[in-house]
Backbone as XML, in Angstrom:
<?xml version="1.0"?>
<chain id="A" units="angstrom">
  <residue number="1" name="MET">
    <atom name="N" x="1.100" y="-1.114" z="-0.006"/>
    <atom name="CA" x="-0.374" y="-0.005" z="-0.157"/>
    <atom name="C" x="0.755" y="1.232" z="-0.099"/>
  </residue>
  <residue number="2" name="GLU">
    <atom name="N" x="1.930" y="0.515" z="0.000"/>
    <atom name="CA" x="3.020" y="2.553" z="0.652"/>
    <atom name="C" x="3.692" y="2.979" z="-0.337"/>
  </residue>
  <residue number="3" name="PHE">
    <atom name="N" x="3.762" y="2.245" z="-1.547"/>
    <atom name="CA" x="4.522" y="1.860" z="-2.664"/>
    <atom name="C" x="3.598" y="2.424" z="-3.592"/>
  </residue>
  <residue number="4" name="ASN">
    <atom name="N" x="2.016" y="2.065" z="-3.666"/>
    <atom name="CA" x="1.114" y="2.679" z="-4.349"/>
    <atom name="C" x="0.880" y="4.155" z="-3.730"/>
  </residue>
  <residue number="5" name="GLU">
    <atom name="N" x="0.763" y="4.366" z="-2.412"/>
    <atom name="CA" x="1.234" y="5.997" z="-2.509"/>
    <atom name="C" x="2.089" y="6.790" z="-2.560"/>
  </residue>
  <residue number="6" name="TYR">
    <atom name="N" x="3.262" y="6.061" z="-2.752"/>
    <atom name="CA" x="4.111" y="7.274" z="-3.158"/>
    <atom name="C" x="4.012" y="7.102" z="-5.031"/>
  </residue>
  <residue number="7" name="LEU">
    <atom name="N" x="3.947" y="6.382" z="-5.427"/>
    <atom name="CA" x="3.916" y="6.277" z="-6.642"/>
    <atom name="C" x="2.228" y="6.970" z="-7.731"/>
  </residue>
  <residue number="8" name="ASN">
    <atom name="N" x="1.308" y="7.160" z="-6.450"/>
    <atom name="CA" x="1.040" y="8.034" z="-7.039"/>
    <atom name="C" x="1.070" y="9.583" z="-7.019"/>
  </residue>
  <residue number="9" name="GLN">
    <atom name="N" x="1.462" y="9.831" z="-5.319"/>
    <atom name="CA" x="1.844" y="11.169" z="-5.016"/>
    <atom name="C" x="2.996" y="11.815" z="-6.618"/>
  </residue>
  <residue number="10" name="ALA">
    <atom name="N" x="3.865" y="10.415" z="-6.603"/>
    <atom name="CA" x="4.765" y="10.936" z="-8.346"/>
    <atom name="C" x="4.289" y="11.574" z="-9.296"/>
  </residue>
  <residue number="11" name="LEU">
    <atom name="N" x="3.643" y="10.477" z="-9.700"/>
    <atom name="CA" x="2.395" y="10.692" z="-10.443"/>
    <atom name="C" x="1.782" y="11.930" z="-10.363"/>
  </residue>
  <residue number="12" name="ALA">
    <atom name="N" x="1.352" y="12.140" z="-10.027"/>
    <atom name="CA" x="0.624" y="13.864" z="-9.940"/>
    <atom name="C" x="0.943" y="15.017" z="-9.710"/>
  </residue>
  <residue number="13" name="TRP">
    <atom name="N" x="2.705" y="14.597" z="-9.220"/>
    <atom name="CA" x="3.151" y="16.040" z="-9.133"/>
    <atom name="C" x="3.634" y="15.914" z="-10.568"/>
  </residue>
  <residue number="14" name="ALA">
    <atom name="N" x="4.169" y="15.006" z="-11.101"/>
    <atom name="CA" x="4.488" y="14.480" z="-12.902"/>
    <atom name="C" x="3.160" y="15.741" z="-13.275"/>
  </residue>
  <residue number="15" name="ARG">
    <atom name="N" x="2.145" y="15.579" z="-13.264"/>
    <atom name="CA" x="0.897" y="15.792" z="-14.054"/>
    <atom name="C" x="0.905" y="17.411" z="-13.221"/>
  </residue>
  <residue number="16" name="MET">
    <atom name="N" x="1.541" y="17.384" z="-12.956"/>
    <atom name="CA" x="0.423" y="18.824" z="-12.197"/>
    <atom name="C" x="2.030" y="19.714" z="-12.991"/>
  </residue>
  <residue number="17" name="GLY">
    <atom name="N" x="3.473" y="19.065" z="-13.088"/>
    <atom name="CA" x="4.690" y="20.127" z="-13.315"/>
    <atom name="C" x="4.482" y="20.497" z="-14.793"/>
  </residue>
  <residue number="18" name="PHE">
    <atom name="N" x="3.680" y="18.929" z="-15.567"/>
    <atom name="CA" x="4.169" y="19.047" z="-16.735"/>
    <atom name="C" x="2.180" y="20.690" z="-17.188"/>
  </residue>
  <residue number="19" name="ASP">
    <atom name="N" x="1.441" y="20.430" z="-16.323"/>
    <atom name="CA" x="0.353" y="21.184" z="-16.987"/>
    <atom name="C" x="0.881" y="22.482" z="-16.235"/>
  </residue>
  <residue number="20" name="THR">
    <atom name="N" x="2.162" y="22.962" z="-15.540"/>
    <atom name="CA" x="2.240" y="24.138" z="-15.036"/>
    <atom name="C" x="3.231" y="24.465" z="-16.696"/>
  </residue>
  <residue number="21" name="VAL">
    <atom name="N" x="4.113" y="23.614" z="-17.106"/>
    <atom name="CA" x="4.928" y="24.059" z="-18.132"/>
    <atom name="C" x="4.330" y="23.993" z="-19.558"/>
  </residue>
  <residue number="22" name="ASN">
    <atom name="N" x="3.117" y="23.705" z="-19.381"/>
    <atom name="CA" x="2.218" y="23.048" z="-20.932"/>
    <atom name="C" x="1.885" y="24.691" z="-21.136"/>
  </residue>
  <residue number="23" name="SER">
    <atom name="N" x="2.638" y="25.379" z="-21.202"/>
    <atom name="CA" x="1.856" y="26.736" z="-22.118"/>
    <atom name="C" x="2.984" y="27.543" z="-23.019"/>
  </residue>
  <residue number="24" name="ILE">
    <atom name="N" x="3.218" y="28.836" z="-23.691"/>
    <atom name="CA" x="3.647" y="28.736" z="-24.706"/>
    <atom name="C" x="4.917" y="29.187" z="-24.152"/>
  </residue>
  <residue number="25" name="GLN">
    <atom name="N" x="4.721" y="29.706" z="-23.349"/>
    <atom name="CA" x="6.482" y="30.334" z="-22.582"/>
    <atom name="C" x="7.075" y="28.991" z="-22.036"/>
  </residue>
  <residue number="26" name="GLY">
    <atom name="N" x="6.558" y="27.773" z="-21.304"/>
    <atom name="CA" x="7.218" y="26.576" z="-20.594"/>
    <atom name="C" x="7.659" y="26.142" z="-21.892"/>
  </residue>
  <residue number="27" name="LEU">
    <atom name="N" x="6.546" y="25.755" z="-22.821"/>
    <atom name="CA" x="7.001" y="25.217" z="-24.213"/>
    <atom name="C" x="8.347" y="25.725" z="-24.805"/>
  </residue>
  <residue number="28" name="VAL">
    <atom name="N" x="8.258" y="27.083" z="-24.721"/>
    <atom name="CA" x="9.941" y="28.061" z="-25.582"/>
    <atom name="C" x="10.403" y="27.551" z="-25.263"/>
  </residue>
  <residue number="29" name="ILE">
    <atom name="N" x="10.331" y="27.652" z="-23.611"/>
    <atom name="CA" x="11.698" y="27.553" z="-23.179"/>
    <atom name="C" x="12.113" y="25.984" z="-23.131"/>
  </residue>
  <residue number="30" name="ALA">
    <atom name="N" x="11.427" y="24.512" z="-22.612"/>
    <atom name="CA" x="12.038" y="23.443" z="-23.321"/>
    <atom name="C" x="12.025" y="23.233" z="-24.522"/>
  </residue>
  <residue number="31" name="LEU">
    <atom name="N" x="11.906" y="24.065" z="-25.374"/>
    <atom name="CA" x="12.018" y="23.868" z="-26.839"/>
    <atom name="C" x="13.797" y="24.171" z="-27.138"/>
  </residue>
  <residue number="32" name="ILE">
    <atom name="N" x="14.184" y="25.261" z="-26.811"/>
    <atom name="CA" x="15.318" y="25.547" z="-26.400"/>
    <atom name="C" x="15.978" y="24.948" z="-25.454"/>
  </residue>
  <residue number="33" name="ALA">
    <atom name="N" x="15.727" y="24.541" z="-24.464"/>
    <atom name="CA" x="16.833" y="23.815" z="-23.754"/>
    <atom name="C" x="16.977" y="22.398" z="-24.415"/>
  </residue>
  <residue number="34" name="ALA">
    <atom name="N" x="15.935" y="21.767" z="-25.090"/>
    <atom name="CA" x="15.774" y="20.138" z="-25.829"/>
    <atom name="C" x="16.957" y="19.996" z="-27.212"/>
  </residue>
  <residue number="35" name="ILE">
    <atom name="N" x="16.373" y="21.128" z="-27.778"/>
    <atom name="CA" x="17.766" y="21.897" z="-28.875"/>
    <atom name="C" x="18.851" y="22.000" z="-28.299"/>
  </residue>
  <residue number="36" name="LEU">
    <atom name="N" x="19.745" y="22.775" z="-27.468"/>
    <atom name="CA" x="20.805" y="22.923" z="-26.656"/>
    <atom name="C" x="21.168" y="21.542" z="-26.163"/>
  </residue>
  <residue number="37" name="MET">
    <atom name="N" x="20.266" y="21.511" z="-25.814"/>
    <atom name="CA" x="21.629" y="19.681" z="-25.364"/>
    <atom name="C" x="21.799" y="19.234" z="-26.038"/>
  </residue>
  <residue number="38" name="ASN">
    <atom name="N" x="23.052" y="18.064" z="-25.523"/>
    <atom name="CA" x="23.502" y="17.327" z="-26.870"/>
    <atom name="C" x="23.814" y="15.869" z="-26.189"/>
  </residue>
  <residue number="39" name="ARG">
    <atom name="N" x="23.645" y="16.051" z="-24.847"/>
    <atom name="CA" x="23.015" y="14.278" z="-24.464"/>
    <atom name="C" x="22.083" y="14.552" z="-23.300"/>
  </residue>
  <residue number="40" name="TYR">
    <atom name="N" x="21.961" y="13.174" z="-22.892"/>
    <atom name="CA" x="20.811" y="13.172" z="-22.438"/>
    <atom name="C" x="21.190" y="13.209" z="-21.120"/>
  </residue>
  <residue number="41" name="GLY">
    <atom name="N" x="22.312" y="12.702" z="-20.498"/>
    <atom name="CA" x="23.027" y="12.739" z="-18.849"/>
    <atom name="C" x="22.974" y="14.555" z="-18.463"/>
  </residue>
  <residue number="42" name="ARG">
    <atom name="N" x="22.566" y="15.475" z="-18.955"/>
    <atom name="CA" x="22.760" y="16.327" z="-18.688"/>
    <atom name="C" x="21.542" y="17.312" z="-18.515"/>
  </residue>
  <residue number="43" name="ILE">
    <atom name="N" x="20.461" y="15.751" z="-18.307"/>
    <atom name="CA" x="18.832" y="16.963" z="-18.511"/>
    <atom name="C" x="18.957" y="17.201" z="-17.172"/>
  </residue>
  <residue number="44" name="LEU">
    <atom name="N" x="18.982" y="17.109" z="-16.528"/>
    <atom name="CA" x="19.223" y="17.965" z="-14.451"/>
    <atom name="C" x="19.174" y="19.265" z="-14.455"/>
  </residue>
  <residue number="45" name="VAL">
    <atom name="N" x="20.727" y="19.393" z="-15.588"/>
    <atom name="CA" x="21.247" y="20.800" z="-15.803"/>
    <atom name="C" x="20.287" y="21.495" z="-16.345"/>
  </residue>
  <residue number="46" name="TYR">
    <atom name="N" x="20.415" y="20.748" z="-17.447"/>
    <atom name="CA" x="19.020" y="21.951" z="-18.461"/>
    <atom name="C" x="18.013" y="22.063" z="-17.630"/>
  </residue>
  <residue number="47" name="ALA">
    <atom name="N" x="16.850" y="21.240" z="-17.343"/>
    <atom name="CA" x="15.729" y="21.705" z="-16.070"/>
    <atom name="C" x="15.980" y="22.233" z="-14.947"/>
  </residue>
  <residue number="48" name="VAL">
    <atom name="N" x="16.955" y="22.703" z="-14.445"/>
    <atom name="CA" x="17.662" y="23.408" z="-13.410"/>
    <atom name="C" x="17.367" y="25.013" z="-14.419"/>
  </residue>
  <residue number="49" name="GLY">
    <atom name="N" x="18.418" y="24.585" z="-15.403"/>
    <atom name="CA" x="17.836" y="25.851" z="-16.238"/>
    <atom name="C" x="17.147" y="26.590" z="-16.895"/>
  </residue>
  <residue number="50" name="ALA">
    <atom name="N" x="16.032" y="25.842" z="-16.874"/>
    <atom name="CA" x="15.003" y="25.580" z="-17.631"/>
    <atom name="C" x="13.615" y="25.952" z="-16.493"/>
  </residue>
  <residue number="51" name="THR">
    <atom name="N" x="14.606" y="25.967" z="-15.512"/>
    <atom name="CA" x="12.969" y="26.725" z="-14.623"/>
    <atom name="C" x="13.702" y="27.896" z="-14.122"/>
  </residue>
  <residue number="52" name="VAL">
    <atom name="N" x="14.874" y="28.134" z="-13.468"/>
    <atom name="CA" x="15.013" y="29.075" z="-13.555"/>
    <atom name="C" x="14.798" y="30.472" z="-14.341"/>
  </residue>
  <residue number="53" name="ALA">
    <atom name="N" x="15.343" y="30.326" z="-15.686"/>
    <atom name="CA" x="14.889" y="31.040" z="-16.962"/>
    <atom name="C" x="13.373" y="31.235" z="-16.545"/>
  </residue>
  <residue number="54" name="HIS">
    <atom name="N" x="12.379" y="30.549" z="-16.669"/>
    <atom name="CA" x="11.306" y="30.491" z="-16.227"/>
    <atom name="C" x="10.693" y="31.367" z="-15.008"/>
  </residue>
  <residue number="55" name="GLU">
    <atom name="N" x="11.087" y="31.000" z="-14.216"/>
    <atom name="CA" x="11.106" y="32.602" z="-13.304"/>
    <atom name="C" x="11.688" y="33.483" z="-13.323"/>
  </residue>
  <residue number="56" name="LEU">
    <atom name="N" x="12.926" y="34.010" z="-14.242"/>
    <atom name="CA" x="13.242" y="34.729" z="-14.832"/>
    <atom name="C" x="12.647" y="35.502" z="-15.917"/>
  </residue>
  <residue number="57" name="VAL">
    <atom name="N" x="11.884" y="35.398" z="-16.537"/>
    <atom name="CA" x="10.418" y="35.773" z="-17.291"/>
    <atom name="C" x="9.516" y="36.335" z="-16.520"/>
  </residue>
  <residue number="58" name="ASN">
    <atom name="N" x="8.748" y="35.563" z="-15.485"/>
    <atom name="CA" x="7.815" y="35.761" z="-14.432"/>
    <atom name="C" x="7.813" y="36.828" z="-14.106"/>
  </residue>
  <residue number="59" name="ILE">
    <atom name="N" x="9.391" y="36.966" z="-13.335"/>
    <atom name="CA" x="10.059" y="38.759" z="-12.348"/>
    <atom name="C" x="10.130" y="39.414" z="-13.781"/>
  </residue>
  <residue number="60" name="GLY">
    <atom name="N" x="10.843" y="39.210" z="-15.093"/>
    <atom name="CA" x="10.315" y="40.232" z="-15.796"/>
    <atom name="C" x="9.230" y="40.639" z="-16.389"/>
  </residue>
  <residue number="61" name="ARG">
    <atom name="N" x="8.978" y="39.854" z="-16.045"/>
    <atom name="CA" x="7.070" y="40.643" z="-16.136"/>
    <atom name="C" x="6.275" y="41.011" z="-15.185"/>
  </residue>
  <residue number="62" name="ASN">
    <atom name="N" x="5.926" y="40.510" z="-14.409"/>
    <atom name="CA" x="6.056" y="41.056" z="-13.435"/>
    <atom name="C" x="6.412" y="42.644" z="-13.204"/>
  </residue>
  <residue number="63" name="PHE">
    <atom name="N" x="7.864" y="42.853" z="-13.281"/>
    <atom name="CA" x="8.048" y="43.705" z="-13.733"/>
    <atom name="C" x="8.064" y="45.095" z="-14.903"/>
  </residue>
  <residue number="64" name="TYR">
    <atom name="N" x="7.904" y="44.221" z="-15.469"/>
    <atom name="CA" x="7.446" y="45.299" z="-16.943"/>
    <atom name="C" x="6.121" y="45.591" z="-16.484"/>
  </residue>
  <residue number="65" name="ALA">
    <atom name="N" x="4.848" y="44.855" z="-15.601"/>
    <atom name="CA" x="3.770" y="44.770" z="-15.409"/>
    <atom name="C" x="3.741" y="46.667" z="-14.827"/>
  </residue>
  <residue number="66" name="GLY">
    <atom name="N" x="4.386" y="47.132" z="-13.755"/>
    <atom name="CA" x="4.704" y="47.524" z="-13.022"/>
    <atom name="C" x="4.044" y="46.945" z="-11.185"/>
  </residue>
  <residue number="67" name="ALA">
    <atom name="N" x="4.405" y="46.052" z="-10.913"/>
    <atom name="CA" x="3.700" y="45.688" z="-9.910"/>
    <atom name="C" x="5.244" y="46.032" z="-8.681"/>
  </residue>
  <residue number="68" name="ALA">
    <atom name="N" x="4.066" y="45.904" z="-7.766"/>
    <atom name="CA" x="4.437" y="46.642" z="-6.528"/>
    <atom name="C" x="6.428" y="46.076" z="-6.007"/>
  </residue>
  <residue number="69" name="ASN">
    <atom name="N" x="5.716" y="44.460" z="-6.268"/>
    <atom name="CA" x="6.739" y="43.585" z="-5.338"/>
    <atom name="C" x="6.773" y="42.496" z="-6.835"/>
  </residue>
  <residue number="70" name="PRO">
    <atom name="N" x="7.860" y="43.201" z="-7.966"/>
    <atom name="CA" x="8.029" y="42.144" z="-8.616"/>
    <atom name="C" x="8.393" y="40.617" z="-8.511"/>
  </residue>
  <residue number="71" name="LEU">
    <atom name="N" x="8.945" y="40.336" z="-7.396"/>
    <atom name="CA" x="9.974" y="39.335" z="-6.754"/>
    <atom name="C" x="8.764" y="38.610" z="-6.034"/>
  </residue>
  <residue number="72" name="PRO">
    <atom name="N" x="9.023" y="36.801" z="-6.170"/>
    <atom name="CA" x="7.960" y="36.005" z="-5.765"/>
    <atom name="C" x="8.307" y="35.921" z="-4.085"/>
  </residue>
  <residue number="73" name="ASP">
    <atom name="N" x="7.985" y="35.440" z="-2.982"/>
    <atom name="CA" x="8.358" y="35.270" z="-1.693"/>
    <atom name="C" x="8.946" y="33.681" z="-2.107"/>
  </residue>
  <residue number="74" name="TYR">
    <atom name="N" x="10.137" y="33.671" z="-2.354"/>
    <atom name="CA" x="10.633" y="32.514" z="-1.918"/>
    <atom name="C" x="11.077" y="31.734" z="-1.134"/>
  </residue>
  <residue number="75" name="LEU">
    <atom name="N" x="11.058" y="32.551" z="0.235"/>
    <atom name="CA" x="10.928" y="31.570" z="1.461"/>
    <atom name="C" x="9.316" y="30.844" z="2.118"/>
  </residue>
  <residue number="76" name="ASN">
    <atom name="N" x="8.693" y="31.522" z="0.855"/>
    <atom name="CA" x="7.632" y="30.508" z="1.412"/>
    <atom name="C" x="7.006" y="29.612" z="0.527"/>
  </residue>
  <residue number="77" name="THR">
    <atom name="N" x="6.652" y="28.367" z="2.116"/>
    <atom name="CA" x="6.713" y="26.886" z="1.042"/>
    <atom name="C" x="5.714" y="27.216" z="0.031"/>
  </residue>
  <residue number="78" name="GLU">
    <atom name="N" x="4.598" y="27.407" z="-0.267"/>
    <atom name="CA" x="4.057" y="26.806" z="-1.125"/>
    <atom name="C" x="4.167" y="27.348" z="-3.101"/>
  </residue>
  <residue number="79" name="VAL">
    <atom name="N" x="5.541" y="28.784" z="-2.727"/>
    <atom name="CA" x="6.180" y="29.600" z="-4.030"/>
    <atom name="C" x="7.287" y="28.064" z="-4.727"/>
  </residue>
  <residue number="80" name="LEU">
    <atom name="N" x="8.345" y="28.138" z="-3.072"/>
    <atom name="CA" x="9.273" y="27.003" z="-3.563"/>
    <atom name="C" x="8.416" y="25.111" z="-4.002"/>
  </residue>
  <residue number="81" name="GLN">
    <atom name="N" x="7.037" y="25.571" z="-3.499"/>
    <atom name="CA" x="7.036" y="23.828" z="-3.936"/>
    <atom name="C" x="6.239" y="24.471" z="-5.701"/>
  </residue>
  <residue number="82" name="LEU">
    <atom name="N" x="5.367" y="24.979" z="-6.130"/>
    <atom name="CA" x="5.427" y="25.382" z="-6.881"/>
    <atom name="C" x="7.341" y="25.411" z="-7.884"/>
  </residue>
  <residue number="83" name="VAL">
    <atom name="N" x="7.880" y="25.202" z="-7.872"/>
    <atom name="CA" x="9.056" y="25.789" z="-8.608"/>
    <atom name="C" x="9.679" y="24.232" z="-8.579"/>
  </residue>
  <residue number="84" name="GLY">
    <atom name="N" x="9.232" y="23.493" z="-7.378"/>
    <atom name="CA" x="9.421" y="21.820" z="-7.610"/>
    <atom name="C" x="9.070" y="21.112" z="-9.112"/>
  </residue>
  <residue number="85" name="ILE">
    <atom name="N" x="7.619" y="21.729" z="-8.399"/>
    <atom name="CA" x="6.609" y="21.052" z="-9.719"/>
    <atom name="C" x="6.759" y="21.959" z="-10.826"/>
  </residue>
  <residue number="86" name="ARG">
    <atom name="N" x="7.496" y="22.358" z="-11.055"/>
    <atom name="CA" x="8.224" y="23.095" z="-12.797"/>
    <atom name="C" x="9.227" y="22.311" z="-12.796"/>
  </residue>
  <residue number="87" name="PHE">
    <atom name="N" x="9.852" y="22.393" z="-12.082"/>
    <atom name="CA" x="11.067" y="21.752" z="-12.398"/>
    <atom name="C" x="10.188" y="20.197" z="-13.032"/>
  </residue>
  <residue number="88" name="VAL">
    <atom name="N" x="9.974" y="19.503" z="-12.290"/>
    <atom name="CA" x="9.432" y="18.534" z="-13.097"/>
    <atom name="C" x="9.106" y="18.235" z="-13.514"/>
  </residue>
  <residue number="89" name="GLY">
    <atom name="N" x="8.187" y="19.486" z="-14.121"/>
    <atom name="CA" x="7.268" y="19.567" z="-15.565"/>
    <atom name="C" x="8.692" y="19.736" z="-16.561"/>
  </residue>
  <residue number="90" name="TYR">
    <atom name="N" x="9.440" y="20.932" z="-16.598"/>
    <atom name="CA" x="10.773" y="20.882" z="-17.480"/>
    <atom name="C" x="11.254" y="19.208" z="-17.599"/>
  </residue>
  <residue number="91" name="LEU">
    <atom name="N" x="11.496" y="18.660" z="-16.115"/>
    <atom name="CA" x="12.277" y="17.529" z="-16.815"/>
    <atom name="C" x="11.112" y="16.608" z="-17.906"/>
  </residue>
  <residue number="92" name="ILE">
    <atom name="N" x="10.569" y="16.486" z="-17.195"/>
    <atom name="CA" x="9.600" y="16.120" z="-18.972"/>
    <atom name="C" x="9.122" y="16.677" z="-19.733"/>
  </residue>
  <residue number="93" name="ALA">
    <atom name="N" x="8.610" y="18.120" z="-20.212"/>
    <atom name="CA" x="8.794" y="18.340" z="-21.184"/>
    <atom name="C" x="10.133" y="18.305" z="-22.027"/>
  </residue>
  <residue number="94" name="ILE">
    <atom name="N" x="11.380" y="18.849" z="-21.575"/>
    <atom name="CA" x="13.137" y="18.194" z="-22.426"/>
    <atom name="C" x="12.908" y="17.125" z="-22.533"/>
  </residue>
  <residue number="95" name="SER">
    <atom name="N" x="12.571" y="16.457" z="-22.024"/>
    <atom name="CA" x="13.053" y="14.782" z="-22.022"/>
    <atom name="C" x="11.997" y="14.452" z="-23.681"/>
  </residue>
  <residue number="96" name="LEU">
    <atom name="N" x="10.044" y="14.607" z="-23.501"/>
    <atom name="CA" x="9.850" y="14.310" z="-24.735"/>
    <atom name="C" x="10.871" y="15.290" z="-25.892"/>
  </residue>
  <residue number="97" name="ILE">
    <atom name="N" x="10.630" y="16.552" z="-25.659"/>
    <atom name="CA" x="11.356" y="17.100" z="-27.083"/>
    <atom name="C" x="12.649" y="16.708" z="-27.538"/>
  </residue>
  <residue number="98" name="TYR">
    <atom name="N" x="13.645" y="16.650" z="-26.638"/>
    <atom name="CA" x="14.765" y="15.764" z="-26.616"/>
    <atom name="C" x="14.977" y="14.537" z="-27.575"/>
  </residue>
  <residue number="99" name="MET">
    <atom name="N" x="13.384" y="13.565" z="-26.971"/>
    <atom name="CA" x="13.147" y="11.957" z="-27.799"/>
    <atom name="C" x="12.690" y="12.155" z="-29.204"/>
  </residue>
  <residue number="100" name="VAL">
    <atom name="N" x="11.990" y="13.430" z="-29.155"/>
    <atom name="CA" x="11.581" y="13.219" z="-30.700"/>
    <atom name="C" x="12.573" y="14.143" z="-31.558"/>
  </residue>
  <residue number="101" name="ARG">
    <atom name="N" x="13.305" y="15.012" z="-31.108"/>
    <atom name="CA" x="14.642" y="15.498" z="-31.692"/>
    <atom name="C" x="16.084" y="14.546" z="-32.350"/>
  </residue>
  <residue number="102" name="ARG">
    <atom name="N" x="15.957" y="13.554" z="-31.499"/>
    <atom name="CA" x="16.724" y="12.721" z="-31.514"/>
    <atom name="C" x="16.210" y="11.021" z="-32.561"/>
  </residue>
  <residue number="103" name="LEU">
    <atom name="N" x="14.682" y="11.678" z="-32.355"/>
    <atom name="CA" x="14.221" y="10.456" z="-32.969"/>
    <atom name="C" x="14.347" y="10.760" z="-34.643"/>
  </residue>
  <residue number="104" name="PHE">
    <atom name="N" x="13.600" y="12.240" z="-35.015"/>
    <atom name="CA" x="13.406" y="12.439" z="-36.485"/>
    <atom name="C" x="14.624" y="12.982" z="-37.384"/>
  </residue>
  <residue number="105" name="LEU">
    <atom name="N" x="15.607" y="13.896" z="-36.080"/>
    <atom name="CA" x="16.949" y="14.732" z="-36.261"/>
    <atom name="C" x="17.720" y="13.834" z="-36.846"/>
  </residue>
  <residue number="106" name="ARG">
    <atom name="N" x="18.490" y="11.874" z="-35.528"/>
    <atom name="CA" x="19.335" y="11.994" z="-35.378"/>
    <atom name="C" x="20.194" y="13.214" z="-35.342"/>
  </residue>
  <residue number="107" name="GLY">
    <atom name="N" x="20.152" y="13.773" z="-34.450"/>
    <atom name="CA" x="21.446" y="14.678" z="-34.306"/>
    <atom name="C" x="21.702" y="15.111" z="-33.024"/>
  </residue>
</chain>
């Protein structure tokens, strides 16, 4: 029973992560990361980079919109959980795009 609970939690995180990345902004960032990635062993580095790029774009959009405080509260656990979920989403999105790229372009 315990293994099923962990598996269900991991699948829920994967679904939420892909949902947060499944936007124009997220897919463009994932596409750029997948194009730049030369071997799959570097997926963690590119997923971290994509997550940081996503956060920087969000901060820039908030700053450009004239928000009083454009920086999210990264000390808040809900914000950190969203960043973690977004990281999982980028792992999935970059992996899928990279596999398609390798399958069709062989490079």
